[in-house]
PDB file of C-alpha atoms and ligand atoms in Angstrom:
ATOM      1  CA  MET I  22      95.783 113.590  82.474  1.00  0.00           C
ATOM      2  CA  ILE I  23      98.160 112.731  85.057  1.00  0.00           C
ATOM      3  CA  ASN I  24      97.272 112.414  88.921  1.00  0.00           C
ATOM      4  CA  ILE I  25     100.331 111.703  91.340  1.00  0.00           C
ATOM      5  CA  VAL I  26     100.897 110.849  94.579  1.00  0.00           C
ATOM      6  CA  LEU I  27     103.935 112.233  96.547  1.00  0.00           C
ATOM      7  CA  PHE I  28     105.052 110.408  98.608  1.00  0.00           C
ATOM      8  CA  GLY I  29     107.539 111.148 101.618  1.00  0.00           C
ATOM      9  CA  LYS I  30     107.752 111.327 105.309  1.00  0.00           C
ATOM     10  CA  PRO I  31     107.915 114.722 106.564  1.00  0.00           C
ATOM     11  CA  GLY I  32     110.862 117.076 105.748  1.00  0.00           C
ATOM     12  CA  ALA I  33     111.973 114.809 102.785  1.00  0.00           C
ATOM     13  CA  GLY I  34     111.718 117.449 100.123  1.00  0.00           C
ATOM     14  CA  LYS I  35     107.715 117.207  99.221  1.00  0.00           C
ATOM     15  CA  GLY I  36     106.496 120.521  99.320  1.00  0.00           C
ATOM     16  CA  THR I  37     110.333 121.627  97.254  1.00  0.00           C
ATOM     17  CA  GLN I  38     110.208 118.543  94.992  1.00  0.00           C
ATOM     18  CA  ALA I  39     106.133 119.996  94.652  1.00  0.00           C
ATOM     19  CA  ASP I  40     106.750 123.273  93.131  1.00  0.00           C
ATOM     20  CA  PHE I  41     108.983 122.567  89.895  1.00  0.00           C
ATOM     21  CA  LEU I  42     107.277 118.920  88.943  1.00  0.00           C
ATOM     22  CA  LYS I  43     103.145 121.336  88.878  1.00  0.00           C
ATOM     23  CA  HIS I  44     105.580 122.958  86.066  1.00  0.00           C
ATOM     24  CA  LYS I  45     106.867 120.521  84.675  1.00  0.00           C
ATOM     25  CA  TYR I  46     103.667 117.777  83.946  1.00  0.00           C
ATOM     26  CA  ASN I  47     101.381 121.492  84.732  1.00  0.00           C
ATOM     27  CA  LEU I  48      99.261 119.631  87.174  1.00  0.00           C
ATOM     28  CA  VAL I  49      96.970 121.363  89.989  1.00  0.00           C
ATOM     29  CA  HIS I  50      99.701 120.932  93.515  1.00  0.00           C
ATOM     30  CA  LEU I  51      97.239 119.517  96.122  1.00  0.00           C
ATOM     31  CA  SER I  52      99.085 120.029 100.287  1.00  0.00           C
ATOM     32  CA  THR I  53      96.517 119.100 102.486  1.00  0.00           C
ATOM     33  CA  GLY I  54      99.282 120.502 104.998  1.00  0.00           C
ATOM     34  CA  ASP I  55      99.349 124.202 103.539  1.00  0.00           C
ATOM     35  CA  ILE I  56      95.280 123.499 102.853  1.00  0.00           C
ATOM     36  CA  PHE I  57      95.345 123.122 106.468  1.00  0.00           C
ATOM     37  CA  ARG I  58      97.923 126.160 107.006  1.00  0.00           C
ATOM     38  CA  PHE I  59      96.183 128.151 105.470  1.00  0.00           C
ATOM     39  CA  ASN I  60      92.672 128.281 107.680  1.00  0.00           C
ATOM     40  CA  ILE I  61      94.505 128.636 110.372  1.00  0.00           C
ATOM     41  CA  LYS I  62      96.316 131.511 109.147  1.00  0.00           C
ATOM     42  CA  ASN I  63      92.698 132.724 108.115  1.00  0.00           C
ATOM     43  CA  ASP I  64      91.277 131.472 111.639  1.00  0.00           C
ATOM     44  CA  THR I  65      88.641 129.363 110.374  1.00  0.00           C
ATOM     45  CA  GLU I  66      87.046 126.256 111.496  1.00  0.00           C
ATOM     46  CA  LEU I  67      88.255 123.777 109.730  1.00  0.00           C
ATOM     47  CA  GLY I  68      91.216 125.542 111.045  1.00  0.00           C
ATOM     48  CA  ARG I  69      90.902 126.069 114.337  1.00  0.00           C
ATOM     49  CA  LEU I  70      89.978 122.415 114.614  1.00  0.00           C
ATOM     50  CA  ALA I  71      93.252 121.506 112.611  1.00  0.00           C
ATOM     51  CA  LYS I  72      94.983 123.708 115.070  1.00  0.00           C
ATOM     52  CA  THR I  73      94.632 121.266 117.519  1.00  0.00           C
ATOM     53  CA  PHE I  74      96.517 118.029 116.285  1.00  0.00           C
ATOM     54  CA  MET I  75      98.456 119.969 114.137  1.00  0.00           C
ATOM     55  CA  ASP I  76     100.391 120.697 117.087  1.00  0.00           C
ATOM     56  CA  LYS I  77     101.144 117.777 118.283  1.00  0.00           C
ATOM     57  CA  GLY I  78     102.051 116.474 115.999  1.00  0.00           C
ATOM     58  CA  ASP I  79      99.055 113.784 114.762  1.00  0.00           C
ATOM     59  CA  LEU I  80      97.171 113.386 111.955  1.00  0.00           C
ATOM     60  CA  VAL I  81      93.800 114.905 111.423  1.00  0.00           C
ATOM     61  CA  PRO I  82      91.062 113.113 111.360  1.00  0.00           C
ATOM     62  CA  ASP I  83      89.816 111.463 108.838  1.00  0.00           C
ATOM     63  CA  GLU I  84      86.949 112.218 107.939  1.00  0.00           C
ATOM     64  CA  VAL I  85      87.653 116.400 108.429  1.00  0.00           C
ATOM     65  CA  THR I  86      91.236 115.523 105.473  1.00  0.00           C
ATOM     66  CA  ILE I  87      88.906 113.351 103.244  1.00  0.00           C
ATOM     67  CA  LYS I  88      86.007 115.906 102.548  1.00  0.00           C
ATOM     68  CA  MET I  89      89.085 118.983 102.556  1.00  0.00           C
ATOM     69  CA  LEU I  90      90.659 117.813  99.938  1.00  0.00           C
ATOM     70  CA  GLN I  91      87.488 115.878  97.373  1.00  0.00           C
ATOM     71  CA  SER I  92      86.036 119.863  98.033  1.00  0.00           C
ATOM     72  CA  GLU I  93      89.814 121.215  96.519  1.00  0.00           C
ATOM     73  CA  VAL I  94      89.872 118.069  93.626  1.00  0.00           C
ATOM     74  CA  ASP I  95      86.105 119.684  93.086  1.00  0.00           C
ATOM     75  CA  LYS I  96      87.557 123.906  92.414  1.00  0.00           C
ATOM     76  CA  ASN I  97      89.368 122.488  89.863  1.00  0.00           C
ATOM     77  CA  PRO I  98      87.295 121.491  86.994  1.00  0.00           C
ATOM     78  CA  GLN I  99      89.872 121.890  84.302  1.00  0.00           C
ATOM     79  CA  ALA I 100      92.823 120.595  85.996  1.00  0.00           C
ATOM     80  CA  ALA I 101      94.747 118.218  83.125  1.00  0.00           C
ATOM     81  CA  GLY I 102      95.544 116.194  86.462  1.00  0.00           C
ATOM     82  CA  PHE I 103      96.465 116.968  89.510  1.00  0.00           C
ATOM     83  CA  LEU I 104      99.876 116.337  92.732  1.00  0.00           C
ATOM     84  CA  PHE I 105      98.532 115.020  95.108  1.00  0.00           C
ATOM     85  CA  ASP I 106     101.614 115.944  97.795  1.00  0.00           C
ATOM     86  CA  GLY I 107     101.065 114.726 101.899  1.00  0.00           C
ATOM     87  CA  PHE I 108      97.451 113.308 101.109  1.00  0.00           C
ATOM     88  CA  PRO I 109      96.934 110.478 101.198  1.00  0.00           C
ATOM     89  CA  ARG I 110      98.245 109.025 105.265  1.00  0.00           C
ATOM     90  CA  THR I 111      96.497 106.319 105.791  1.00  0.00           C
ATOM     91  CA  ILE I 112      95.022 103.798 104.045  1.00  0.00           C
ATOM     92  CA  ALA I 113      91.329 105.072 104.502  1.00  0.00           C
ATOM     93  CA  GLN I 114      92.325 108.589 102.417  1.00  0.00           C
ATOM     94  CA  ALA I 115      93.490 106.420 100.426  1.00  0.00           C
ATOM     95  CA  GLU I 116      90.635 104.212  99.466  1.00  0.00           C
ATOM     96  CA  ALA I 117      88.901 107.023  99.629  1.00  0.00           C
ATOM     97  CA  LEU I 118      90.742 108.103  96.665  1.00  0.00           C
ATOM     98  CA  ASP I 119      89.792 106.209  95.201  1.00  0.00           C
ATOM     99  CA  LYS I 120      86.640 105.253  95.376  1.00  0.00           C
ATOM    100  CA  PHE I 121      86.064 109.408  95.364  1.00  0.00           C
ATOM    101  CA  LEU I 122      88.040 109.920  91.486  1.00  0.00           C
ATOM    102  CA  GLU I 123      86.405 106.265  89.863  1.00  0.00           C
ATOM    103  CA  GLY I 124      83.603 108.209  90.248  1.00  0.00           C
ATOM    104  CA  LYS I 125      84.615 110.850  88.270  1.00  0.00           C
ATOM    105  CA  ASN I 126      86.752 108.169  85.829  1.00  0.00           C
ATOM    106  CA  GLN I 127      89.596 108.760  86.650  1.00  0.00           C
ATOM    107  CA  GLU I 128      92.133 107.313  89.133  1.00  0.00           C
ATOM    108  CA  ILE I 129      96.095 108.092  90.788  1.00  0.00           C
ATOM    109  CA  THR I 130      98.502 106.751  87.484  1.00  0.00           C
ATOM    110  CA  ALA I 131     101.668 106.669  90.272  1.00  0.00           C
ATOM    111  CA  THR I 132     103.171 107.223  93.429  1.00  0.00           C
ATOM    112  CA  VAL I 133     106.552 108.155  93.820  1.00  0.00           C
ATOM    113  CA  ALA I 134     108.220 107.932  97.204  1.00  0.00           C
ATOM    114  CA  LEU I 135     111.005 109.880  98.103  1.00  0.00           C
ATOM    115  CA  GLU I 136     113.832 108.371 100.091  1.00  0.00           C
ATOM    116  CA  ALA I 137     115.557 108.841 103.187  1.00  0.00           C
ATOM    117  CA  ASN I 138     117.288 108.862 106.319  1.00  0.00           C
ATOM    118  CA  ASP I 139     115.386 109.560 109.282  1.00  0.00           C
ATOM    119  CA  GLU I 140     117.927 111.090 111.035  1.00  0.00           C
ATOM    120  CA  ILE I 141     118.971 113.692 108.070  1.00  0.00           C
ATOM    121  CA  LEU I 142     115.363 114.521 108.028  1.00  0.00           C
ATOM    122  CA  VAL I 143     114.596 115.330 111.849  1.00  0.00           C
ATOM    123  CA  GLN I 144     117.815 117.320 111.662  1.00  0.00           C
ATOM    124  CA  ARG I 145     116.516 118.901 108.455  1.00  0.00           C
ATOM    125  CA  LEU I 146     113.589 119.431 109.672  1.00  0.00           C
ATOM    126  CA  LEU I 147     114.914 121.088 112.766  1.00  0.00           C
ATOM    127  CA  GLU I 148     116.763 123.530 110.611  1.00  0.00           C
ATOM    128  CA  ARG I 149     112.546 124.694 108.623  1.00  0.00           C
ATOM    129  CA  GLY I 150     111.661 125.131 111.881  1.00  0.00           C
ATOM    130  CA  LYS I 151     114.272 127.419 112.476  1.00  0.00           C
ATOM    131  CA  THR I 152     112.750 130.244 109.801  1.00  0.00           C
ATOM    132  CA  SER I 153     109.186 128.496 109.000  1.00  0.00           C
ATOM    133  CA  GLY I 154     107.805 129.267 112.134  1.00  0.00           C
ATOM    134  CA  ARG I 155     105.733 125.392 112.177  1.00  0.00           C
ATOM    135  CA  PRO I 156     104.938 124.488 116.095  1.00  0.00           C
ATOM    136  CA  ASP I 157     104.847 121.377 114.501  1.00  0.00           C
ATOM    137  CA  ASP I 158     108.365 121.535 113.142  1.00  0.00           C
ATOM    138  CA  GLN I 159     110.011 123.168 116.358  1.00  0.00           C
ATOM    139  CA  ASP I 160     110.383 120.271 119.163  1.00  0.00           C
ATOM    140  CA  GLU I 161     112.065 117.369 118.180  1.00  0.00           C
ATOM    141  CA  GLU I 162     109.022 115.878 120.563  1.00  0.00           C
ATOM    142  CA  LYS I 163     106.065 116.232 118.221  1.00  0.00           C
ATOM    143  CA  ILE I 164     109.009 115.760 115.170  1.00  0.00           C
ATOM    144  CA  ARG I 165     109.649 112.501 116.916  1.00  0.00           C
ATOM    145  CA  ASN I 166     104.846 112.195 117.318  1.00  0.00           C
ATOM    146  CA  ARG I 167     104.663 113.272 113.352  1.00  0.00           C
ATOM    147  CA  TYR I 168     107.691 109.515 111.827  1.00  0.00           C
ATOM    148  CA  GLN I 169     105.677 107.563 114.709  1.00  0.00           C
ATOM    149  CA  GLU I 170     102.160 108.509 112.694  1.00  0.00           C
ATOM    150  CA  TYR I 171     104.305 107.972 109.543  1.00  0.00           C
ATOM    151  CA  ASN I 172     105.539 104.382 110.130  1.00  0.00           C
ATOM    152  CA  GLU I 173     101.773 103.428 111.650  1.00  0.00           C
ATOM    153  CA  LYS I 174      99.708 105.394 109.531  1.00  0.00           C
ATOM    154  CA  THR I 175     101.066 105.879 106.619  1.00  0.00           C
ATOM    155  CA  ALA I 176     103.499 103.296 105.552  1.00  0.00           C
ATOM    156  CA  PRO I 177     100.982 100.707 104.730  1.00  0.00           C
ATOM    157  CA  LEU I 178     100.010 103.280 102.440  1.00  0.00           C
ATOM    158  CA  MET I 179     103.715 102.192 100.674  1.00  0.00           C
ATOM    159  CA  ASP I 180     101.326  98.010 100.003  1.00  0.00           C
ATOM    160  CA  TYR I 181      98.279  98.824  99.593  1.00  0.00           C
ATOM    161  CA  TYR I 182     100.551 100.981  96.549  1.00  0.00           C
ATOM    162  CA  LYS I 183     102.302  98.109  95.133  1.00  0.00           C
ATOM    163  CA  ALA I 184      98.915  95.771  95.268  1.00  0.00           C
ATOM    164  CA  GLN I 185      98.320  97.984  92.457  1.00  0.00           C
ATOM    165  CA  HIS I 186     101.540  98.360  90.736  1.00  0.00           C
ATOM    166  CA  LYS I 187     101.417 101.700  91.057  1.00  0.00           C
ATOM    167  CA  PHE I 188     104.303 102.463  93.337  1.00  0.00           C
ATOM    168  CA  TYR I 189     108.015 104.054  92.892  1.00  0.00           C
ATOM    169  CA  ALA I 190     110.259 104.932  94.953  1.00  0.00           C
ATOM    170  CA  VAL I 191     113.346 107.121  94.488  1.00  0.00           C
ATOM    171  CA  ASP I 192     116.757 108.879  96.420  1.00  0.00           C
ATOM    172  CA  GLY I 193     115.789 111.774  98.323  1.00  0.00           C
ATOM    173  CA  ILE I 194     118.764 112.866  99.115  1.00  0.00           C
ATOM    174  CA  GLY I 195     120.129 114.812  96.891  1.00  0.00           C
ATOM    175  CA  ALA I 196     120.650 118.864  95.518  1.00  0.00           C
ATOM    176  CA  ILE I 197     116.996 119.168  94.805  1.00  0.00           C
ATOM    177  CA  ASP I 198     117.943 119.504  90.470  1.00  0.00           C
ATOM    178  CA  GLU I 199     118.738 115.796  90.730  1.00  0.00           C
ATOM    179  CA  VAL I 200     116.347 114.989  93.099  1.00  0.00           C
ATOM    180  CA  THR I 201     113.572 116.652  90.681  1.00  0.00           C
ATOM    181  CA  GLU I 202     115.714 114.742  88.187  1.00  0.00           C
ATOM    182  CA  ARG I 203     114.920 111.437  89.031  1.00  0.00           C
ATOM    183  CA  LEU I 204     111.549 111.899  90.050  1.00  0.00           C
ATOM    184  CA  SER I 205     111.400 113.295  86.330  1.00  0.00           C
ATOM    185  CA  LEU I 206     112.603 110.255  85.233  1.00  0.00           C
ATOM    186  CA  VAL I 207     109.316 107.778  86.367  1.00  0.00           C
ATOM    187  CA  LEU I 208     106.606 110.648  85.671  1.00  0.00           C
ATOM    188  CA  ASP I 209     107.648 110.776  82.168  1.00  0.00           C
ATOM    189  CA  THR I 210     107.473 107.094  81.223  1.00  0.00           C
ATOM    190  CA  PHE I 211     103.291 108.803  82.023  1.00  0.00           C
ATOM    191  CA  GLN I 212     103.502 111.375  79.690  1.00  0.00           C
TER     192      GLN I 212
HETATM  193  P1  AMP R 323     103.368 118.516 105.785  1.00  0.00           P
HETATM  194  O1  AMP R 323     103.017 119.831 106.018  1.00  0.00           O
HETATM  195  O2  AMP R 323     102.510 117.185 104.891  1.00  0.00           O
HETATM  196  O3  AMP R 323     104.082 117.604 106.718  1.00  0.00           O
HETATM  197  O4  AMP R 323     101.590 117.929 107.089  1.00  0.00           O
HETATM  198  C1  AMP R 323     101.558 118.545 108.614  1.00  0.00           C
HETATM  199  C2  AMP R 323     100.313 118.858 108.805  1.00  0.00           C
HETATM  200  O5  AMP R 323      99.405 118.705 108.852  1.00  0.00           O
HETATM  201  C3  AMP R 323     101.294 116.299 109.462  1.00  0.00           C
HETATM  202  O6  AMP R 323     101.177 116.710 110.962  1.00  0.00           O
HETATM  203  C4  AMP R 323      99.313 116.571 109.914  1.00  0.00           C
HETATM  204  O7  AMP R 323      99.201 117.090 110.849  1.00  0.00           O
HETATM  205  C5  AMP R 323      98.336 117.152 108.799  1.00  0.00           C
HETATM  206  N1  AMP R 323      97.826 116.247 108.344  1.00  0.00           N
HETATM  207  C6  AMP R 323      98.878 116.899 106.927  1.00  0.00           C
HETATM  208  N2  AMP R 323      98.133 116.506 105.694  1.00  0.00           N
HETATM  209  C7  AMP R 323      97.478 115.014 106.378  1.00  0.00           C
HETATM  210  C8  AMP R 323      96.579 114.484 105.865  1.00  0.00           C
HETATM  211  N3  AMP R 323      96.287 114.114 104.921  1.00  0.00           N
HETATM  212  N4  AMP R 323      95.569 112.982 107.127  1.00  0.00           N
HETATM  213  C9  AMP R 323      96.083 113.597 108.064  1.00  0.00           C
HETATM  214  N5  AMP R 323      96.871 115.060 108.546  1.00  0.00           N
HETATM  215  C10 AMP R 323      97.181 115.819 108.090  1.00  0.00           C
END
């Protein structure tokens, strides 16, 4: 069983790469952003709550996010492993994930970060916003707020996983298949 955390700033290509990696390594892909958007589309109570934070580019509160993620993991008891995309994003989420997996005699195998320059990413997100329909991709101020959330709350996770000797980073700039190849070089060592 391998459990991978795909780590990176908004727009770094986590979702795109996850689509390839989940097939290649037979992992269940859990994107908290996608799950929130699914709930917003279906106008659930969770979706309505998440939307108030997401539209501003703020993180959804830990308690709500952790509960949702755990229930998604529990929906997949047959999984050969998970690819966590966009989770954890805070130390509290990472600690909760470790504890939750430990209760199942499992653990995070590795965290792989897609590295990219902020200015390239802001332009990428604005470009994506023209077609994605995502309100949080269409306004530069909201995008900048997402980066601030990342720097304040998510960046400290790098040290958290480094302390566990589980942190790897690859260059996220380049053709999609080149980046997949770089990620695969890391993930292959855990096969
Ligand atoms: P993403 O699709 O990963 O860029 O996430 C879009 C938005 O969903 C974020 O800006 C947050 O508002 C919310 N979100 C997704 N994952 C999390 C998380 N792990 N913790 C808190 N908020 C999240």
